[in-house]
CSV table of C-alpha atoms and ligand atoms in Angstrom, one decimal:
chain,number,residue,atom,x,y,z
A,926,MET,CA,-23.8,10.8,-24.7
A,927,GLN,CA,-20.6,12.3,-23.0
A,928,ASN,CA,-17.2,11.5,-23.7
A,929,ILE,CA,-15.6,10.4,-20.6
A,930,VAL,CA,-11.7,10.1,-20.8
A,931,ILE,CA,-9.8,8.3,-18.1
A,932,ILE,CA,-5.8,8.9,-17.9
A,933,GLY,CA,-4.5,5.5,-16.4
A,934,ASN,CA,-5.5,1.8,-16.3
A,935,GLY,CA,-4.5,0.8,-12.8
A,936,ILE,CA,-7.2,0.0,-10.1
A,937,ALA,CA,-8.5,3.5,-9.9
A,938,GLY,CA,-9.1,3.9,-13.8
A,939,VAL,CA,-10.6,0.8,-14.4
A,940,THR,CA,-12.9,0.6,-11.4
A,941,VAL,CA,-14.6,4.3,-12.4
A,942,ALA,CA,-14.8,3.0,-16.0
A,943,ARG,CA,-16.5,-0.2,-15.0
A,944,HIS,CA,-18.9,1.4,-12.8
A,945,ILE,CA,-19.7,4.3,-14.9
A,946,ARG,CA,-20.6,1.4,-17.6
A,947,LYS,CA,-23.1,-0.2,-14.9
A,948,ASN,CA,-24.9,2.9,-14.8
A,949,SER,CA,-24.7,4.8,-18.2
A,950,ASN,CA,-24.3,4.4,-21.9
A,951,ASP,CA,-21.4,7.1,-22.0
A,952,ARG,CA,-18.3,6.8,-24.1
A,953,ILE,CA,-15.7,5.7,-22.2
A,954,ILE,CA,-12.0,5.8,-23.1
A,955,ILE,CA,-9.2,4.7,-21.1
A,956,ILE,CA,-5.4,5.7,-21.9
A,957,SER,CA,-2.2,4.2,-20.7
A,958,ALA,CA,1.2,4.5,-21.3
A,959,GLU,CA,2.2,1.1,-19.4
A,960,THR,CA,0.2,-1.9,-20.8
A,961,ASP,CA,-2.7,-2.6,-23.2
A,962,HIS,CA,-4.7,-4.1,-20.2
A,963,PHE,CA,-5.4,-3.6,-16.5
A,964,PHE,CA,-3.3,-5.9,-14.4
A,965,SER,CA,-2.9,-6.5,-10.5
A,966,ARG,CA,0.3,-4.3,-9.6
A,967,THR,CA,0.3,-5.9,-6.3
A,968,ALA,CA,0.8,-9.1,-7.8
A,969,LEU,CA,3.9,-8.4,-10.0
A,970,MET,CA,6.3,-10.2,-7.6
A,971,TYR,CA,4.5,-13.4,-8.2
A,972,VAL,CA,5.5,-13.0,-11.9
A,973,TYR,CA,9.1,-12.8,-11.3
A,974,MET,CA,9.0,-15.5,-8.5
A,975,GLY,CA,7.6,-18.0,-11.1
A,976,HIS,CA,4.3,-18.5,-9.4
A,977,MET,CA,2.2,-16.9,-12.1
A,978,LYS,CA,2.3,-15.6,-15.8
A,979,PHE,CA,1.8,-12.0,-16.4
A,980,GLU,CA,-1.3,-13.2,-18.2
A,981,HIS,CA,-2.6,-14.7,-14.7
A,982,ILE,CA,-2.4,-11.5,-13.1
A,983,LYS,CA,-5.0,-9.4,-15.5
A,984,PRO,CA,-8.3,-9.8,-13.5
A,985,TYR,CA,-10.3,-9.5,-16.7
A,986,GLU,CA,-10.0,-11.4,-20.1
A,987,ASP,CA,-9.0,-9.3,-23.1
A,988,TRP,CA,-12.4,-9.3,-24.4
A,989,PHE,CA,-13.9,-7.9,-21.5
A,990,TRP,CA,-13.3,-4.1,-22.6
A,991,LYS,CA,-14.7,-4.6,-26.1
A,992,LYS,CA,-17.9,-6.3,-24.7
A,993,ASN,CA,-18.3,-3.6,-22.4
A,994,ARG,CA,-17.7,-0.9,-24.7
A,995,ILE,CA,-14.6,0.6,-22.7
A,996,GLU,CA,-12.3,1.7,-25.4
A,997,LEU,CA,-8.7,1.4,-24.5
A,998,VAL,CA,-5.9,3.6,-26.1
A,999,ARG,CA,-2.2,3.0,-25.7
A,1000,GLY,CA,0.1,6.1,-25.4
A,1001,TYR,CA,1.5,8.8,-23.1
A,1002,VAL,CA,-0.5,11.8,-22.4
A,1003,SER,CA,2.1,14.7,-22.6
A,1004,GLU,CA,-0.4,17.6,-22.1
A,1005,ILE,CA,-4.0,18.4,-21.1
A,1006,ARG,CA,-5.6,21.6,-22.4
A,1007,PRO,CA,-8.4,22.2,-20.2
A,1008,LYS,CA,-10.0,25.1,-22.1
A,1009,GLU,CA,-10.1,23.1,-25.3
A,1010,LYS,CA,-11.1,20.0,-23.6
A,1011,GLU,CA,-8.7,18.1,-25.2
A,1012,LEU,CA,-5.7,16.2,-24.6
A,1013,LEU,CA,-2.5,15.4,-26.4
A,1014,ILE,CA,-0.8,12.0,-26.7
A,1015,GLU,CA,3.0,12.1,-27.3
A,1016,ASP,CA,2.5,10.7,-30.9
A,1017,ALA,CA,0.5,13.9,-31.6
A,1018,ARG,CA,-3.0,12.2,-31.7
A,1019,ILE,CA,-5.5,14.5,-29.9
A,1020,ILE,CA,-8.4,13.2,-27.8
A,1021,LYS,CA,-11.5,15.1,-26.9
A,1022,PHE,CA,-13.3,15.1,-23.6
A,1023,ASN,CA,-16.3,16.3,-21.9
A,1024,LYS,CA,-15.3,14.9,-18.6
A,1025,LEU,CA,-11.5,13.9,-17.8
A,1026,VAL,CA,-10.4,11.7,-15.0
A,1027,LEU,CA,-6.9,11.8,-13.8
A,1028,ALA,CA,-5.8,8.3,-12.4
A,1029,THR,CA,-2.1,8.3,-13.2
A,1030,GLY,CA,-0.8,6.4,-10.1
A,1031,SER,CA,2.7,7.1,-8.8
A,1032,LYS,CA,6.3,6.8,-9.6
A,1033,PRO,CA,9.2,5.4,-7.3
A,1034,ASN,CA,11.1,8.2,-5.4
A,1035,LYS,CA,14.6,9.3,-6.2
A,1036,PHE,CA,16.1,11.6,-4.0
A,1037,GLY,CA,19.1,12.9,-6.1
A,1038,TRP,CA,21.8,10.3,-5.0
A,1039,PRO,CA,24.8,10.4,-6.9
A,1040,GLY,CA,24.8,7.5,-9.2
A,1041,GLN,CA,20.9,6.8,-9.4
A,1042,ASP,CA,20.8,6.9,-13.1
A,1043,LEU,CA,23.5,4.0,-13.8
A,1044,PHE,CA,22.6,1.1,-15.6
A,1045,GLY,CA,21.6,-1.7,-13.0
A,1046,VAL,CA,19.6,0.9,-10.8
A,1047,GLN,CA,16.0,0.9,-10.9
A,1048,GLY,CA,12.6,1.1,-8.9
A,1049,LEU,CA,10.0,-1.7,-8.9
A,1050,TYR,CA,6.6,0.1,-9.9
A,1051,SER,CA,5.6,-0.7,-13.4
A,1052,LYS,CA,5.5,-3.8,-15.8
A,1053,GLN,CA,8.3,-2.0,-17.6
A,1054,ASP,CA,10.4,-2.4,-14.3
A,1055,LEU,CA,9.6,-6.1,-14.0
A,1056,ASP,CA,10.9,-6.4,-17.4
A,1057,LEU,CA,13.9,-4.5,-16.6
A,1058,LEU,CA,14.7,-6.5,-13.4
A,1059,GLU,CA,14.7,-9.6,-15.8
A,1060,VAL,CA,17.6,-7.8,-17.4
A,1061,ASN,CA,19.3,-6.8,-14.3
A,1062,ALA,CA,18.9,-9.4,-11.9
A,1063,PRO,CA,17.8,-12.6,-14.0
A,1064,ASN,CA,19.9,-15.1,-11.8
A,1065,LYS,CA,22.6,-15.2,-9.2
A,1066,GLU,CA,25.5,-15.4,-11.8
A,1067,VAL,CA,24.6,-12.2,-13.4
A,1068,CYS,CA,23.7,-10.4,-10.2
A,1069,LYS,CA,25.9,-11.7,-7.4
A,1070,ARG,CA,24.8,-9.4,-4.8
A,1071,ALA,CA,22.0,-6.6,-4.8
A,1072,VAL,CA,21.2,-3.7,-2.6
A,1073,ILE,CA,17.8,-2.5,-1.9
A,1074,VAL,CA,17.5,1.1,-0.3
A,1075,GLY,CA,14.3,1.8,1.5
A,1076,GLY,CA,12.4,-0.6,3.9
A,1077,GLY,CA,8.9,-0.3,3.2
A,1078,LEU,CA,6.6,-2.6,1.7
A,1079,ILE,CA,8.0,-2.8,-1.8
A,1080,GLY,CA,11.6,-3.0,-0.6
A,1081,ILE,CA,10.8,-6.3,1.3
A,1082,GLU,CA,8.8,-7.7,-1.6
A,1083,LEU,CA,11.9,-7.0,-3.9
A,1084,ALA,CA,13.9,-8.8,-1.2
A,1085,GLU,CA,11.8,-11.7,-1.3
A,1086,MET,CA,11.9,-11.6,-5.1
A,1087,LEU,CA,15.6,-11.6,-5.6
A,1088,ARG,CA,16.0,-14.2,-2.7
A,1089,SER,CA,13.6,-16.6,-4.7
A,1090,ARG,CA,16.4,-16.6,-7.3
A,1091,ASN,CA,19.2,-17.1,-4.6
A,1092,ILE,CA,20.7,-13.7,-5.4
A,1093,ALA,CA,22.5,-12.3,-2.2
A,1094,VAL,CA,20.6,-9.2,-0.8
A,1095,THR,CA,21.6,-6.1,1.3
A,1096,PHE,CA,19.0,-4.3,2.6
A,1097,LEU,CA,19.4,-0.7,3.6
A,1098,VAL,CA,16.8,0.7,6.2
A,1099,ARG,CA,16.9,4.1,7.5
A,1100,GLU,CA,14.9,3.5,10.4
A,1101,GLN,CA,16.0,1.8,13.8
A,1102,ASN,CA,13.5,-1.3,12.9
A,1103,PHE,CA,12.0,-2.3,9.7
A,1104,TRP,CA,9.1,-0.1,8.9
A,1105,ASP,CA,8.9,1.3,12.5
A,1106,GLY,CA,7.3,4.7,11.0
A,1107,VAL,CA,4.1,2.6,10.8
A,1108,LEU,CA,4.5,-0.6,12.9
A,1109,PRO,CA,4.5,-0.5,16.7
A,1110,GLU,CA,7.9,-1.6,17.9
A,1111,GLY,CA,7.4,-5.3,18.9
A,1112,GLU,CA,6.1,-6.0,15.3
A,1113,ALA,CA,8.8,-4.0,13.6
A,1114,LYS,CA,11.4,-6.0,15.7
A,1115,MET,CA,9.7,-9.2,15.0
A,1116,ILE,CA,10.0,-8.5,11.2
A,1117,ASN,CA,13.7,-7.7,11.6
A,1118,GLU,CA,14.2,-11.3,12.7
A,1119,HIS,CA,12.1,-12.6,10.1
A,1120,ILE,CA,14.3,-10.8,7.5
A,1121,LEU,CA,17.5,-12.0,8.7
A,1122,ASP,CA,15.9,-15.7,9.0
A,1123,HIS,CA,15.6,-15.4,5.2
A,1124,HIS,CA,19.2,-14.7,4.8
A,1125,ILE,CA,19.0,-11.1,3.8
A,1126,ASP,CA,21.7,-8.7,5.1
A,1127,LEU,CA,19.4,-6.3,6.9
A,1128,ARG,CA,21.3,-3.0,7.8
A,1129,LEU,CA,19.2,-1.0,10.1
A,1130,ALA,CA,19.6,2.7,10.7
A,1131,THR,CA,21.7,3.0,7.4
A,1132,ASN,CA,21.5,5.7,4.6
A,1133,LEU,CA,22.8,5.2,1.0
A,1134,VAL,CA,25.2,7.9,0.4
A,1135,GLU,CA,26.3,7.1,-3.3
A,1136,ILE,CA,26.1,4.5,-5.9
A,1137,ILE,CA,29.4,3.9,-7.6
A,1138,GLY,CA,29.7,3.0,-11.3
A,1139,SER,CA,32.2,1.3,-13.5
A,1140,GLU,CA,33.8,2.9,-16.4
A,1141,ASN,CA,31.0,1.2,-18.6
A,1142,GLY,CA,28.2,3.0,-16.7
A,1143,ARG,CA,27.0,0.2,-14.7
A,1144,VAL,CA,26.8,0.3,-11.0
A,1145,LYS,CA,29.6,-1.7,-9.2
A,1146,ALA,CA,29.0,-0.7,-5.4
A,1147,VAL,CA,27.3,1.4,-3.1
A,1148,LYS,CA,28.5,3.7,-0.2
A,1149,THR,CA,26.4,4.0,3.2
A,1150,ASP,CA,26.6,6.6,5.8
A,1151,LYS,CA,28.2,4.0,8.1
A,1152,GLY,CA,31.2,4.5,5.9
A,1153,ASP,CA,31.1,0.8,4.4
A,1154,ILE,CA,31.1,0.2,0.6
A,1155,ILE,CA,29.0,-2.7,-0.6
A,1156,ASP,CA,30.0,-4.4,-3.9
A,1157,CYS,CA,26.9,-5.4,-6.0
A,1158,ASP,CA,25.6,-5.5,-9.5
A,1159,PHE,CA,22.2,-4.2,-9.0
A,1160,VAL,CA,20.6,-1.3,-6.5
A,1161,GLY,CA,16.8,-1.4,-6.3
A,1162,LEU,CA,15.5,2.0,-5.1
A,1163,THR,CA,12.3,1.2,-3.2
A,1164,ALA,CA,12.2,4.7,-0.8
A,1165,GLY,CA,8.6,5.5,-1.2
A,1166,VAL,CA,6.2,6.8,-3.9
A,1167,THR,CA,5.3,10.0,-5.2
A,1168,PRO,CA,2.1,10.9,-7.3
A,1169,ASN,CA,3.0,10.7,-11.1
A,1170,ILE,CA,1.9,14.3,-12.0
A,1171,THR,CA,4.8,16.2,-13.6
A,1172,PHE,CA,3.1,16.2,-17.0
A,1173,LEU,CA,0.3,18.2,-15.6
A,1174,ASN,CA,3.0,21.1,-14.4
A,1175,ASN,CA,1.5,23.6,-16.9
A,1176,SER,CA,-2.1,22.6,-17.0
A,1177,GLY,CA,-3.7,25.1,-14.7
A,1178,LEU,CA,-4.5,22.4,-12.3
A,1179,ASP,CA,-4.0,22.9,-8.4
A,1180,LEU,CA,-1.1,20.8,-7.7
A,1181,GLY,CA,0.7,19.9,-4.0
A,1182,LYS,CA,1.9,16.5,-3.5
A,1183,GLY,CA,-0.5,15.3,-5.6
A,1184,ILE,CA,-3.6,16.8,-7.7
A,1185,LYS,CA,-5.7,18.6,-5.3
A,1186,VAL,CA,-9.4,17.3,-5.2
A,1187,ASN,CA,-12.4,18.2,-2.7
A,1188,LYS,CA,-14.5,15.4,-1.1
A,1189,TYR,CA,-16.3,14.9,-4.5
A,1190,LEU,CA,-12.9,14.3,-6.1
A,1191,GLU,CA,-13.1,17.4,-8.2
A,1192,THR,CA,-10.1,19.5,-9.0
A,1193,ASN,CA,-9.9,23.0,-9.4
A,1194,LEU,CA,-10.8,22.8,-12.9
A,1195,GLU,CA,-14.3,22.2,-14.1
A,1196,ASP,CA,-15.1,18.8,-15.4
A,1197,ILE,CA,-11.7,17.3,-14.4
A,1198,TYR,CA,-11.4,14.9,-11.5
A,1199,ALA,CA,-8.4,12.7,-9.9
A,1200,ILE,CA,-8.6,9.7,-8.2
A,1201,GLY,CA,-6.1,7.0,-6.7
A,1202,ASP,CA,-2.4,7.3,-5.7
A,1203,CYS,CA,-2.4,10.7,-7.7
A,1204,ALA,CA,-5.1,12.5,-6.0
A,1205,GLU,CA,-4.5,14.8,-2.9
A,1206,GLN,CA,-7.3,15.2,-0.7
A,1207,LEU,CA,-7.9,19.1,0.6
A,1208,GLU,CA,-9.9,17.8,3.6
A,1209,PRO,CA,-8.8,14.4,4.3
A,1210,GLU,CA,-10.9,12.5,7.2
A,1211,GLU,CA,-9.3,12.5,10.7
A,1212,ASN,CA,-6.5,10.3,11.0
A,1213,ARG,CA,-6.1,9.9,6.9
A,1214,ARG,CA,-3.6,11.0,5.0
A,1215,ALA,CA,-4.1,13.6,2.1
A,1216,VAL,CA,-2.2,11.1,-0.2
A,1217,GLU,CA,-3.2,7.5,0.3
A,1218,ALA,CA,-1.0,5.4,-2.2
A,1219,VAL,CA,-2.9,2.1,-1.4
A,1220,TRP,CA,-4.8,-0.3,-3.8
A,1221,TYR,CA,-8.0,-0.1,-1.9
A,1222,THR,CA,-8.3,3.7,-1.7
A,1223,GLY,CA,-7.9,3.7,-5.6
A,1224,ARG,CA,-10.8,1.1,-5.9
A,1225,MET,CA,-13.2,3.2,-3.5
A,1226,MET,CA,-12.5,6.4,-5.2
A,1227,GLY,CA,-13.2,4.9,-8.7
A,1228,GLU,CA,-16.5,3.4,-7.2
A,1229,THR,CA,-17.4,6.9,-5.5
A,1230,LEU,CA,-16.5,8.9,-8.7
A,1231,ALA,CA,-18.4,6.7,-11.0
A,1232,GLN,CA,-21.7,7.7,-8.9
A,1233,THR,CA,-20.8,11.4,-9.5
A,1234,LEU,CA,-20.3,11.0,-13.2
A,1235,CYS,CA,-23.4,9.2,-13.6
A,1236,GLY,CA,-25.4,12.1,-12.1
A,1237,ASN,CA,-25.5,10.9,-8.4
A,1238,LYS,CA,-23.2,13.3,-6.7
A,1239,THR,CA,-21.4,11.5,-4.1
A,1240,ALA,CA,-18.5,12.4,-1.5
A,1241,TYR,CA,-15.8,10.3,-0.8
A,1242,LYS,CA,-16.2,8.5,2.4
A,1243,PRO,CA,-13.4,6.1,3.0
A,1244,GLY,CA,-14.9,4.3,6.0
A,1245,ASN,CA,-12.4,2.6,8.7
A,1246,TRP,CA,-8.9,2.4,7.6
A,1247,PHE,CA,-7.7,-1.3,6.7
A,1248,ASN,CA,-4.9,-2.9,4.8
A,1249,SER,CA,-3.2,-6.0,4.3
A,1250,ALA,CA,0.2,-7.1,2.8
A,1251,LYS,CA,2.9,-9.9,3.3
A,1252,PHE,CA,6.3,-9.9,4.9
A,1253,LEU,CA,8.1,-12.7,3.2
A,1254,ASP,CA,5.9,-15.4,4.3
A,1255,ILE,CA,4.0,-13.6,7.2
A,1256,GLU,CA,0.6,-11.9,6.6
A,1257,TYR,CA,-0.2,-8.8,7.8
A,1258,GLN,CA,-3.4,-7.0,8.2
A,1259,THR,CA,-4.4,-3.8,10.0
A,1260,TYR,CA,-7.9,-2.7,10.8
A,1261,GLY,CA,-8.5,0.9,12.5
A,1262,TRP,CA,-5.5,2.6,13.8
A,1263,VAL,CA,-2.6,0.9,15.7
A,1264,ASN,CA,0.3,3.7,15.4
A,1265,SER,CA,3.8,3.4,15.4
A,1266,LEU,CA,5.9,4.6,18.6
A,1267,ARG,CA,6.3,7.8,16.5
A,1268,ASN,CA,3.0,8.4,15.8
A,1269,ARG,CA,1.1,7.1,18.8
A,1270,LYS,CA,-1.6,9.6,20.3
A,1271,GLU,CA,-1.7,10.6,23.8
A,1272,TYR,CA,-4.6,8.6,24.7
A,1273,GLU,CA,-3.5,5.4,22.8
A,1274,LEU,CA,-2.3,2.1,24.6
A,1275,HIS,CA,-1.6,-1.1,23.4
A,1276,PHE,CA,-2.1,-4.7,24.3
A,1277,HIS,CA,0.7,-6.8,22.4
A,1278,TRP,CA,0.7,-10.6,22.3
A,1279,ARG,CA,3.5,-12.3,20.7
A,1280,HIS,CA,3.9,-16.2,20.4
A,1281,LEU,CA,6.7,-17.6,22.2
A,1282,THR,CA,8.5,-19.4,19.1
A,1283,GLU,CA,6.6,-18.8,16.4
A,1284,LYS,CA,6.3,-15.4,14.4
A,1285,ILE,CA,2.9,-15.0,15.0
A,1286,CYS,CA,1.5,-11.7,17.1
A,1287,ILE,CA,-1.3,-9.3,17.4
A,1288,THR,CA,-1.3,-5.7,18.7
A,1289,LEU,CA,-4.5,-4.0,20.1
A,1290,ALA,CA,-4.9,-0.1,20.3
A,1291,TYR,CA,-7.4,1.2,22.7
A,1292,HIS,CA,-8.1,4.3,24.5
A,1293,HIS,CA,-6.8,4.6,27.9
A,1294,SER,CA,-9.8,6.2,29.9
A,1295,THR,CA,-12.6,4.9,27.7
A,1296,LYS,CA,-11.0,1.4,26.7
A,1297,LYS,CA,-12.7,2.0,23.3
A,1298,PHE,CA,-11.3,-0.4,20.8
A,1299,LEU,CA,-9.2,1.8,18.2
A,1300,GLY,CA,-7.5,-0.8,15.9
A,1301,ILE,CA,-5.8,-4.0,15.5
A,1302,ASN,CA,-2.6,-5.5,13.9
A,1303,THR,CA,-2.2,-9.2,13.1
A,1304,PHE,CA,0.7,-11.2,11.8
A,1305,GLY,CA,0.5,-14.6,10.8
A,1306,ILE,CA,-3.2,-15.0,11.9
A,1307,ARG,CA,-5.8,-14.2,9.5
A,1308,MET,CA,-8.9,-12.2,10.7
A,1309,ARG,CA,-12.2,-11.2,8.9
A,1310,HIS,CA,-12.3,-7.5,7.8
A,1311,LYS,CA,-16.1,-7.3,8.2
A,1312,VAL,CA,-16.2,-8.3,11.7
A,1313,PHE,CA,-13.8,-5.4,12.8
A,1314,ASP,CA,-15.2,-3.0,10.5
A,1315,ARG,CA,-18.4,-3.5,12.4
A,1316,TRP,CA,-16.8,-3.5,15.9
A,1317,LEU,CA,-15.2,-0.4,15.0
A,1318,ASN,CA,-18.4,1.1,13.9
A,1319,GLU,CA,-20.1,-0.3,17.0
A,1320,GLU,CA,-17.3,1.5,19.1
A,1321,ARG,CA,-16.8,-1.8,21.1
A,1322,ASP,CA,-14.4,-1.8,24.0
A,1323,LEU,CA,-11.0,-3.5,24.2
A,1324,GLU,CA,-12.5,-6.2,26.5
A,1325,TYR,CA,-15.3,-7.2,24.1
A,1326,VAL,CA,-13.0,-7.5,21.3
A,1327,VAL,CA,-10.4,-9.9,22.9
A,1328,SER,CA,-13.3,-11.8,24.4
A,1329,HIS,CA,-14.6,-12.2,20.9
A,1330,LEU,CA,-11.6,-12.4,19.0
A,1331,ARG,CA,-12.4,-15.8,17.8
A,1332,ASP,CA,-15.6,-14.6,15.8
A,1333,ALA,CA,-13.1,-12.6,13.6
A,1334,ASN,CA,-10.6,-15.4,12.9
A,1335,PHE,CA,-10.6,-16.9,9.7
A,1336,ASP,CA,-9.4,-20.2,10.9
A,1337,PRO,CA,-11.1,-20.9,14.0
A,1338,GLU,CA,-8.9,-24.3,14.4
A,1339,PHE,CA,-5.9,-22.4,14.2
A,1340,TYR,CA,-7.0,-19.6,16.6
A,1341,ARG,CA,-7.9,-22.3,19.2
A,1342,GLN,CA,-4.2,-23.1,19.9
A,1343,TYR,CA,-3.6,-19.5,20.6
A,1344,GLU,CA,-6.7,-18.2,22.5
A,1345,PRO,CA,-6.0,-19.6,25.8
A,1346,GLU,CA,-2.4,-17.8,25.7
A,1347,ILE,CA,-3.7,-14.2,24.3
A,1348,ILE,CA,-6.5,-14.3,26.9
A,1349,ALA,CA,-4.0,-15.3,29.8
A,1350,LYS,CA,-1.7,-12.5,28.7
A,1351,PHE,CA,-4.5,-10.0,28.6
A,1352,ASN,CA,-6.1,-10.9,32.1
A,1353,SER,CA,-2.6,-10.8,33.7
A,1354,GLU,CA,-1.9,-7.3,32.1
A,1355,LEU,CA,-5.6,-6.4,33.2
A,1356,ASN,CA,-4.9,-7.7,36.9
A,1357,ALA,CA,-1.5,-5.7,36.8
A,1358,GLN,CA,-3.1,-2.6,35.9
A,1359,ILE,CA,-5.9,-3.1,38.6
A,1360,SER,CA,-3.4,-3.6,41.3
A,1361,LEU,CA,-1.3,-0.7,39.9
A,1362,LYS,CA,-4.6,1.6,40.2
A,1363,LYS,CA,-5.3,0.3,43.9
A,1364,LYS,CA,-1.6,1.2,44.9
A,1365,GLN,CA,-2.5,4.6,43.3
A,1366,TRP,CA,-5.6,5.0,45.4
A,1367,ASN,CA,-4.1,3.8,48.7
A,1368,ARG,CA,-1.4,6.4,48.5
A,1369,ILE,CA,-4.0,9.2,48.0
A,1370,PHE,CA,-6.2,7.9,50.6
B,409,LIG,C1,5.1,-3.8,-6.1
B,409,LIG,C2,4.1,-3.2,-5.5
B,409,LIG,C3,3.4,-3.5,-4.3
B,409,LIG,C4,2.3,-3.3,-4.0
B,409,LIG,N1,1.8,-3.8,-2.8
B,409,LIG,C5,0.6,-3.2,-2.3
B,409,LIG,C6,-0.3,-4.1,-1.3
B,409,LIG,O1,0.0,-5.1,-0.8
B,409,LIG,N2,-1.4,-3.4,-0.7
B,409,LIG,C7,-1.9,-2.0,-1.2
B,409,LIG,O2,-2.8,-1.6,-0.8
B,409,LIG,N3,-0.9,-1.3,-2.1
B,409,LIG,C8,0.2,-2.1,-2.6
B,409,LIG,N4,0.8,-1.3,-3.7
B,409,LIG,C9,0.3,-0.1,-4.2
B,409,LIG,C10,-0.9,-0.2,-5.0
B,409,LIG,O3,-0.5,-1.0,-6.1
B,409,LIG,C11,-1.2,1.2,-5.7
B,409,LIG,O4,-1.7,2.0,-4.7
B,409,LIG,C12,-2.4,1.3,-6.8
B,409,LIG,O5,-1.9,0.2,-7.7
B,409,LIG,C13,-2.3,2.7,-7.7
B,409,LIG,O6,-3.5,2.6,-8.5
B,409,LIG,P1,-3.6,3.6,-9.3
B,409,LIG,O7,-4.9,3.1,-10.1
B,409,LIG,O8,-4.0,4.9,-8.3
B,409,LIG,O9,-2.5,3.9,-10.3
B,409,LIG,P2,-1.4,3.0,-10.9
B,409,LIG,O10,-1.9,1.5,-10.7
B,409,LIG,O11,0.0,3.5,-10.8
B,409,LIG,O12,-2.1,3.2,-12.5
B,409,LIG,C14,-1.7,4.4,-13.4
B,409,LIG,C15,-1.5,4.2,-14.6
B,409,LIG,O13,-1.6,5.6,-15.2
B,409,LIG,C16,-0.6,5.3,-16.4
B,409,LIG,N5,-0.1,6.9,-16.7
B,409,LIG,C17,0.5,7.8,-15.8
B,409,LIG,N6,0.8,9.1,-16.4
B,409,LIG,C18,0.2,8.8,-17.7
B,409,LIG,C19,0.1,9.6,-18.7
B,409,LIG,N7,0.7,10.8,-18.8
B,409,LIG,N8,-0.3,9.1,-19.9
B,409,LIG,C20,-0.6,7.7,-19.9
B,409,LIG,N9,-0.6,7.0,-18.9
B,409,LIG,C21,-0.4,7.4,-17.7
B,409,LIG,C22,0.8,4.8,-15.6
B,409,LIG,O14,1.8,4.2,-16.7
B,409,LIG,C23,0.0,3.5,-14.8
B,409,LIG,O15,-0.2,2.6,-15.8
B,409,LIG,C24,1.8,-1.8,-4.3
B,409,LIG,C25,2.5,-1.2,-5.4
B,409,LIG,C26,3.7,-2.0,-5.8
B,409,LIG,C27,4.3,-1.3,-7.0
């Protein structure tokens, strides 16, 4: 029996532990500095908004771990000693391992802004951040205005959270449109409108220059690169995340942005592995990022590594890209690749449909010459993951996908209202393309 030690009790760490237990009797220890038990990080917002209690976002009952012989240790690992096969916890406890899994996640970015460490300035990542938010922004009397810096998924969640308590919010977004490094323009613009509809003071193409403090060390205002001074009682820093690996600096591990791993999730040091947000793949699959800070990646890496640790050496194969999120009350799903203007491939064309009055839209990406379906983004319509995964694997073309969209829809009743419009727009764009081609042919001959 070997000692498998996992640092981090997030989705990556607990998934590898659960799957090892399914296949082996090895001793499993999970260490975490954050909480005693695993919780769903993506649901933290609902606790602040009062939809759930913290207890409700723990996917397993507290007895689950003991029953499955998964030992939980609370503490911060300050050092790993690969040669001695041991690690040191801050309170001087030493834990021995045969195999070590690093699943240490991310931390919010701070870019050295003046005033970033003032009281009332924080990120949103951990349970501790949630507790701090209750102190910094419990209500609109204590926090008259909040400024959020960074227009990504966590930024918009924080805006929604604060608005749920009627706190005035100014949202500084560096890009021309919300999240337009990821979303195509039509979608990004629709989300801009939606943010404004929720009475959030959205400032596009605007950067933070400085956070200004009062004499007692609390934030009192921010200064932007447009020269504006915005008075505020709270600043949320949500300008992305970076792998949480600083404590590994002198460990001998090969570190880049994250902990470098091969396709078996092995680091450069024997018997040490890395998974989830903290892992940086040396050879990511085509189109995939080396560091993927998303929930599903952590889960899939955990499942894969458990196979290897139980004697069935398995390479990490992420399959087709997919993800989902919420922009205020609009559900967003993405399957395959639909790139933003900035990242669009030279062969990639888009078919975009948006409802005339409601905030509902879809964008399909396809190859301009083969018409192969490359991916879809949906807003306000829920689609079935399995169906798109199959169509991507079967390399279906655009026409097939559009004419079968109803098979992928979660709610056929709902879709029935929009299908004629989508098909009509598709046909009119197709006809426009055909007549354009005819004109080009006429010119040639
Ligand atoms: C507010 C929010 C909303 C999100 N929404 C989405 C979403 O809608 N969709 C999506 O795909 N992703 C979302 N994400 C990202 C997703 O939650 C992460 O990708 C995922 O949780 C990472 O899992 P992980 O197991 O790799 O790491 P983590 O969940 O970060 O877990 C790592 C754990 O390791 C602990 N740790 C680190 N270093 C040490 C140490 N030295 N000693 C002891 N313990 C240590 C940390 O304290 C932490 O508890 C969201 C993230 C946040 C913060």
